[in-house]
Coordinates of C-alpha atoms in Angstrom, one line a residue:
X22 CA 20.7 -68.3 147.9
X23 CA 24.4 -69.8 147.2
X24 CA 22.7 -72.4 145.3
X25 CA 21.2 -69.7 142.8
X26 CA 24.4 -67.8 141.9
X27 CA 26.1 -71.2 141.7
X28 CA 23.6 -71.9 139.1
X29 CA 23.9 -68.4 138.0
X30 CA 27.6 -68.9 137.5
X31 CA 27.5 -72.2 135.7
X32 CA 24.2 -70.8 133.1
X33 CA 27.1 -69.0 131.1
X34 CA 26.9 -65.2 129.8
X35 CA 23.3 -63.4 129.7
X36 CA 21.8 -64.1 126.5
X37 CA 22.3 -60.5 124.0
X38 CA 26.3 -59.3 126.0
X39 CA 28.5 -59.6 123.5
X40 CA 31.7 -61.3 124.3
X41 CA 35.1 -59.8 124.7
X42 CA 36.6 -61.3 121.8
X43 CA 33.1 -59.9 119.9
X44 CA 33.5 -56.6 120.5
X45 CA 36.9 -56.2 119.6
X46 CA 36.2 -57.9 116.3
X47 CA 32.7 -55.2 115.7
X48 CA 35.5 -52.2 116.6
X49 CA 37.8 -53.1 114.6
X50 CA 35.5 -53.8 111.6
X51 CA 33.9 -50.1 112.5
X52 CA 37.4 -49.0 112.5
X53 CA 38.5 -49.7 109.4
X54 CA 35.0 -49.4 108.0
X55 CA 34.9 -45.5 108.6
X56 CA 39.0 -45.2 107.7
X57 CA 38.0 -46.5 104.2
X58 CA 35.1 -44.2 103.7
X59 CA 37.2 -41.1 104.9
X60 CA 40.5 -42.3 103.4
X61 CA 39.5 -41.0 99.8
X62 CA 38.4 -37.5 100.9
X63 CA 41.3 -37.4 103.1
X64 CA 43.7 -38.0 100.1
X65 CA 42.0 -35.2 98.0
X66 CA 41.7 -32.4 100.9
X67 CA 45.4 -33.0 101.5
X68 CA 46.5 -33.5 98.1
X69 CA 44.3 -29.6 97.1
X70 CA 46.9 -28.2 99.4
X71 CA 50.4 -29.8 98.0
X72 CA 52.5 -27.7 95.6
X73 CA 52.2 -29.5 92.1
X74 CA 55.9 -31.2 92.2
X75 CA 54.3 -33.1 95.3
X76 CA 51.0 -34.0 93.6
X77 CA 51.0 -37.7 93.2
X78 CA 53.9 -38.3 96.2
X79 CA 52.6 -39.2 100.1
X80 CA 54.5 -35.6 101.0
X81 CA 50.9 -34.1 102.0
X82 CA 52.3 -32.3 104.9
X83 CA 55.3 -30.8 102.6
X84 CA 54.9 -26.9 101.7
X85 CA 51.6 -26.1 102.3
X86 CA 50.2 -24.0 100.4
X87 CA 46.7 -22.7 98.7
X88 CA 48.2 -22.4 95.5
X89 CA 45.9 -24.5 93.7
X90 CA 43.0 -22.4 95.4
X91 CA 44.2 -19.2 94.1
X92 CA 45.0 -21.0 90.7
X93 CA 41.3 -21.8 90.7
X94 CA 39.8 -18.4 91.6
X95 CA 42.0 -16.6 89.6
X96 CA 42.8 -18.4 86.0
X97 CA 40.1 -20.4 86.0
X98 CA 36.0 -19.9 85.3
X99 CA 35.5 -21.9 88.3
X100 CA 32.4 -19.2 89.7
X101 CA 31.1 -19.6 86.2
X102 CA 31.0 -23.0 86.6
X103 CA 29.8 -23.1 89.7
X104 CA 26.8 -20.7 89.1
X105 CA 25.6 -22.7 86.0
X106 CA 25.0 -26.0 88.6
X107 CA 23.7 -24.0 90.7
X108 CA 21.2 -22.4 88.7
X109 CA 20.5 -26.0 87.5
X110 CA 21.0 -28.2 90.4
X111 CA 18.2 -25.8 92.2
X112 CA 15.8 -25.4 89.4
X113 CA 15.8 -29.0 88.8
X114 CA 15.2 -30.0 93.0
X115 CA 12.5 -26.9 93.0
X116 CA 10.7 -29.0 90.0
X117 CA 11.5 -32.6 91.2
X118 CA 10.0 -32.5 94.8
X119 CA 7.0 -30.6 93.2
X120 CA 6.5 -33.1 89.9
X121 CA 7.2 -36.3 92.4
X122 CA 5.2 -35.2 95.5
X123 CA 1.9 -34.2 93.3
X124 CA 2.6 -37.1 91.3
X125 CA 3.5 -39.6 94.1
X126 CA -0.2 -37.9 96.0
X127 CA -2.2 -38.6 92.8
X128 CA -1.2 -42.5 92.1
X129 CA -1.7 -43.0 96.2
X130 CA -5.2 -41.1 96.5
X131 CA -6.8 -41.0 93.2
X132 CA -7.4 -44.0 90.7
X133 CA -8.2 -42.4 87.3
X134 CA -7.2 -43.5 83.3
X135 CA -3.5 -44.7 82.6
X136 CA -2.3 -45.0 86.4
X137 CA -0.9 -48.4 86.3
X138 CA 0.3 -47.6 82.5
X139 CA 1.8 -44.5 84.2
X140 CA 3.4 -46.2 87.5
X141 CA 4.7 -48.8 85.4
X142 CA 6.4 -46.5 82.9
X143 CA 8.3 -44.7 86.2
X144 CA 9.4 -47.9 87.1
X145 CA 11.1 -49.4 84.0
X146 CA 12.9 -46.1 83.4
X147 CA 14.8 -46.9 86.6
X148 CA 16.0 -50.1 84.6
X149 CA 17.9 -48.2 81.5
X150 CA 21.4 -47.7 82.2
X151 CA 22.0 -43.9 82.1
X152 CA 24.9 -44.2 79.6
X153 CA 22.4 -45.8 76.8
X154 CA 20.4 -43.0 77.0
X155 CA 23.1 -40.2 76.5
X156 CA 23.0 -40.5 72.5
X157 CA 19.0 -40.9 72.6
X158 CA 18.4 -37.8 74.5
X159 CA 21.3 -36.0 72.9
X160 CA 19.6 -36.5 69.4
X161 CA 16.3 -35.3 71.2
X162 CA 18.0 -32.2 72.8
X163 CA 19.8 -31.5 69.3
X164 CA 16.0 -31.2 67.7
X165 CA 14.5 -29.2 70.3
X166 CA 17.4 -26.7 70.2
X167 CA 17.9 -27.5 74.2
X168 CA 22.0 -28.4 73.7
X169 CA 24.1 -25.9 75.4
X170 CA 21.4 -24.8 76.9
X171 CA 20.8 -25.3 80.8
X172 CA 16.7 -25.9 80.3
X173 CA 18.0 -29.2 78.3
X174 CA 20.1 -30.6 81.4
X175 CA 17.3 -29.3 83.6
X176 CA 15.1 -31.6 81.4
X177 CA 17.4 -34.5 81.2
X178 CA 18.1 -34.4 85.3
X179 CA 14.1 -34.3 85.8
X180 CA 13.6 -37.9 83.8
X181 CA 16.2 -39.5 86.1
X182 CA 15.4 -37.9 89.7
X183 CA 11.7 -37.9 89.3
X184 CA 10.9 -41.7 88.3
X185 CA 12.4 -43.2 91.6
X186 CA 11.3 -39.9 93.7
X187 CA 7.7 -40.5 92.4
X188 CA 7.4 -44.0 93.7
X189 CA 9.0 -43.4 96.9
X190 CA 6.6 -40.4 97.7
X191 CA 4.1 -42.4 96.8
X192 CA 4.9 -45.1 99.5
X193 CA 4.9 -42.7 101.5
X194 CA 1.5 -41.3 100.7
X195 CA 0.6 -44.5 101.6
X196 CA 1.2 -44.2 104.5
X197 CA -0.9 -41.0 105.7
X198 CA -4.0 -41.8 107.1
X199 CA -6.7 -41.1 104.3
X200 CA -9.3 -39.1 106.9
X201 CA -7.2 -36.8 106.7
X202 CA -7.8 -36.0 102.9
X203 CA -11.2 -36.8 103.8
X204 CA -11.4 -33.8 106.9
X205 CA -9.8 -31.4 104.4
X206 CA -13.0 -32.3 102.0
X207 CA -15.5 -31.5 104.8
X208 CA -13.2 -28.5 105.2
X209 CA -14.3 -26.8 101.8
X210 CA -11.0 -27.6 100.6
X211 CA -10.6 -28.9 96.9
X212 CA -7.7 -31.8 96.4
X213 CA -5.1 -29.2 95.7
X214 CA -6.0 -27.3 98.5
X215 CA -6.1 -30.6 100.9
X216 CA -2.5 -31.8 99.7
X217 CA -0.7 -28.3 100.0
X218 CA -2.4 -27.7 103.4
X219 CA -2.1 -31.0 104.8
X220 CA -0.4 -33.3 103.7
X221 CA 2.5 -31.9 102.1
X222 CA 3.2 -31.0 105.9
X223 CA 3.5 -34.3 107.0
X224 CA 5.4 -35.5 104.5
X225 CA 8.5 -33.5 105.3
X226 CA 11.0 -36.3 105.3
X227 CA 9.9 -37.6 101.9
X228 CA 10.5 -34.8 100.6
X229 CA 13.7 -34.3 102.3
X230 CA 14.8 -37.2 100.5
X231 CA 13.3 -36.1 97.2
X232 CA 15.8 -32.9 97.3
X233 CA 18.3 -34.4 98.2
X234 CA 18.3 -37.2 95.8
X235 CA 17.3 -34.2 93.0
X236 CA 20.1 -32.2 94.2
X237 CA 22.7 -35.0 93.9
X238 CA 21.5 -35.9 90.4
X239 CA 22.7 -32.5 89.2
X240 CA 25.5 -31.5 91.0
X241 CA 27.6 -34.2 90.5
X242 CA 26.6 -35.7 87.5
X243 CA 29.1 -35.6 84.7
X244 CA 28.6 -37.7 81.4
X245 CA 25.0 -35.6 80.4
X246 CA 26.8 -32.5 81.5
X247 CA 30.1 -33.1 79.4
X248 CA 28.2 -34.4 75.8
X249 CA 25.2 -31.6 76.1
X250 CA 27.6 -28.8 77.5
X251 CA 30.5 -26.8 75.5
X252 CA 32.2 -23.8 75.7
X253 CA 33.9 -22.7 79.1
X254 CA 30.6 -20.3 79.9
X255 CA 28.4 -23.0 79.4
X256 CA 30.1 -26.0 81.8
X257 CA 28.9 -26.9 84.6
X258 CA 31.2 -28.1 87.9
X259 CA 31.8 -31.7 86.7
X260 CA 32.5 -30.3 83.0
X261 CA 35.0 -28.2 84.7
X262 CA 36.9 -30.6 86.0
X263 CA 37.2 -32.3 82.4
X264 CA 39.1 -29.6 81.9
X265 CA 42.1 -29.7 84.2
X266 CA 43.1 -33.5 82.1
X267 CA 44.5 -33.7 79.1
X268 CA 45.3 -36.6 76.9
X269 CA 49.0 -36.6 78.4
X270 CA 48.9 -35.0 81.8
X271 CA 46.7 -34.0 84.6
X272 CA 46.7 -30.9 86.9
X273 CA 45.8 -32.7 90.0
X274 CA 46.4 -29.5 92.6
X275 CA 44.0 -27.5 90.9
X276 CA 41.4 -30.6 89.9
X277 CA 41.5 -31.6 94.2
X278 CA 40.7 -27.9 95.0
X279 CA 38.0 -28.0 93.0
X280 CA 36.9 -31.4 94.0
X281 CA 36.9 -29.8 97.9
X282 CA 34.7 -27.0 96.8
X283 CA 32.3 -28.7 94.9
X284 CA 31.9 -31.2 97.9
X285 CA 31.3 -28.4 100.2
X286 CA 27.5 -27.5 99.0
X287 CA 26.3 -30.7 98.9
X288 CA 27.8 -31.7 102.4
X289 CA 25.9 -28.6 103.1
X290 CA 23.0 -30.0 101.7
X291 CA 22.7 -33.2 103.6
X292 CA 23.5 -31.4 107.0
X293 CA 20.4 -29.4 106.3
X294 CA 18.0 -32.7 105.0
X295 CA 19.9 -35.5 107.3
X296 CA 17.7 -35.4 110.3
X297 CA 14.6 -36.4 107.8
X298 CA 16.5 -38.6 105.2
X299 CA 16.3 -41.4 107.3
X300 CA 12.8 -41.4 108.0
X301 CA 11.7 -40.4 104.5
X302 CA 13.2 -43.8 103.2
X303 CA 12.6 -45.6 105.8
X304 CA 8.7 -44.6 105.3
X305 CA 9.3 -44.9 101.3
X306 CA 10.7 -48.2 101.0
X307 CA 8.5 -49.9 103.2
X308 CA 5.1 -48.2 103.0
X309 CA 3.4 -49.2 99.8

């Protein structure tokens, strides 16, 4: 028995326990990892509550004060704003899970005319820049009557969420068992009536991932917004903002606020979807 933990001893540490010196060096890197990722929201929170004289200075504790809120609430179309993205942001997740999960459903089960034409297509629209398309699309939007009009960024949001949204759902598609299309079929049910009924079900954390993605495409985005938007009734949240700097200046207290409370719905957002995100893209990228 001594002979054993001598040898015990002497074999050196179990084989998977990290070393002292190891795990300080993972903590630390976690450390200052998640103090770099919080640092920038930090900055902003703290500088929306600074009096403007202590705007761009490390003073964050200094005067506190919600000034810039009221500022915001009360001089500004801010709830104007923010019910134009949220009129668009939710029509355009509403139609991007339902365009990518039928469309992601009919490349995985069916083979029919113009799929691979079709799959392709979604896939090298991923490749184009979005900026090269603003002028493009702009011109398009122009001829259709769609500028200043939110069915023209509901549009223009759709062709960039639902490319990359179709091809995920479709890996994940893939990865339902196809008796169970089948059992719907002895069922009486037609293909419609088989997807809504069981397998959209199933596929909860796709689609999870589709809203969110959808969601985040329209409520932040800000270069489509700025070039197909004008007017202060017609912005959107990241138009807004546009209008807090000036060639020569830059109202940061009231810009931070605002940056806070557009945050605040899509944080909301992901607290809702998170428990599936990980799953639906897990299942996406991998399933094919």
């Amino acid at each position: 028995m001594s002979s054993a933990r001598e040898s015990a001893r002497t074999r050196g540490p179990v084989r998977g326990r990290r070393s002292p010196l190891a795990s300080v060096g993972l903590h630390a890197t976690l450390i200052m990892a998640s103090v770099t990722a919080v640092f920038p929201v930090l900055w902003v929170l703290l500088t929306s509550l600074k009096p403007a004289k202590y705007a761009i200075t490390t003073d964050f504790f200094k005067d506190t004060t919600l000034d810039n809120y009221r500022y915001l609430v009360d001089r500004t179309s801010f709830f104007t704003w923010f019910g134009n993205s949220a009129l668009i942001a939710g029509v355009t997740t509403l139609l991007g899970v339902f365009i990518s999960a039928t469309t992601g459903y009919a490349v995985s089960r069916f083979r029919f005319p113009g799929m691979r034409p079709l799959m392709w297509t979604l896939l090298i629209t991923q490749m184009f820049p979005m900026a090269i398309l603003i002028v493009p699309l702009y011109n398009l939007m122009g001829q259709l009557g769609l500028l200043n009009q939110p069915v023209g960024l509901i549009i223009t949001y759709l062709t960039i969420a639902v490319p990359f949204c179709a091809w995920m759902m479709k890996g994940f598609f893939d990865g339902i068992p196809v008796e169970i299309d089948e059992s719907g079929r002895v069922d009486g049910l037609n293909p419609f009536g088989t997807f809504w009924r069981l397998i959209l079900p199933l596929a909860k954390p796709g689609l999870a991932v589709t809203a969110f993605y959808s969601f985040i495409t329209a409520w932040g985005e800000v270069a489509y917004s700025s070039a197909f938007m004008v007017g202060d009734e017609n912005l959107t949240l990241a138009g807004g903002l546009q209008t807090f700097v000036t060639q020569y200046t830059a109202n940061w207290g009231p810009m931070t606020a605002a940056s806070v409370l557009i945050a605040v719905p899509a944080a909301v957002f992901f607290l809702f979807a998170q428990k599936h995100l990980v799953a639906g893209m897990t299942a996406g990228a991998t399933k094919g």
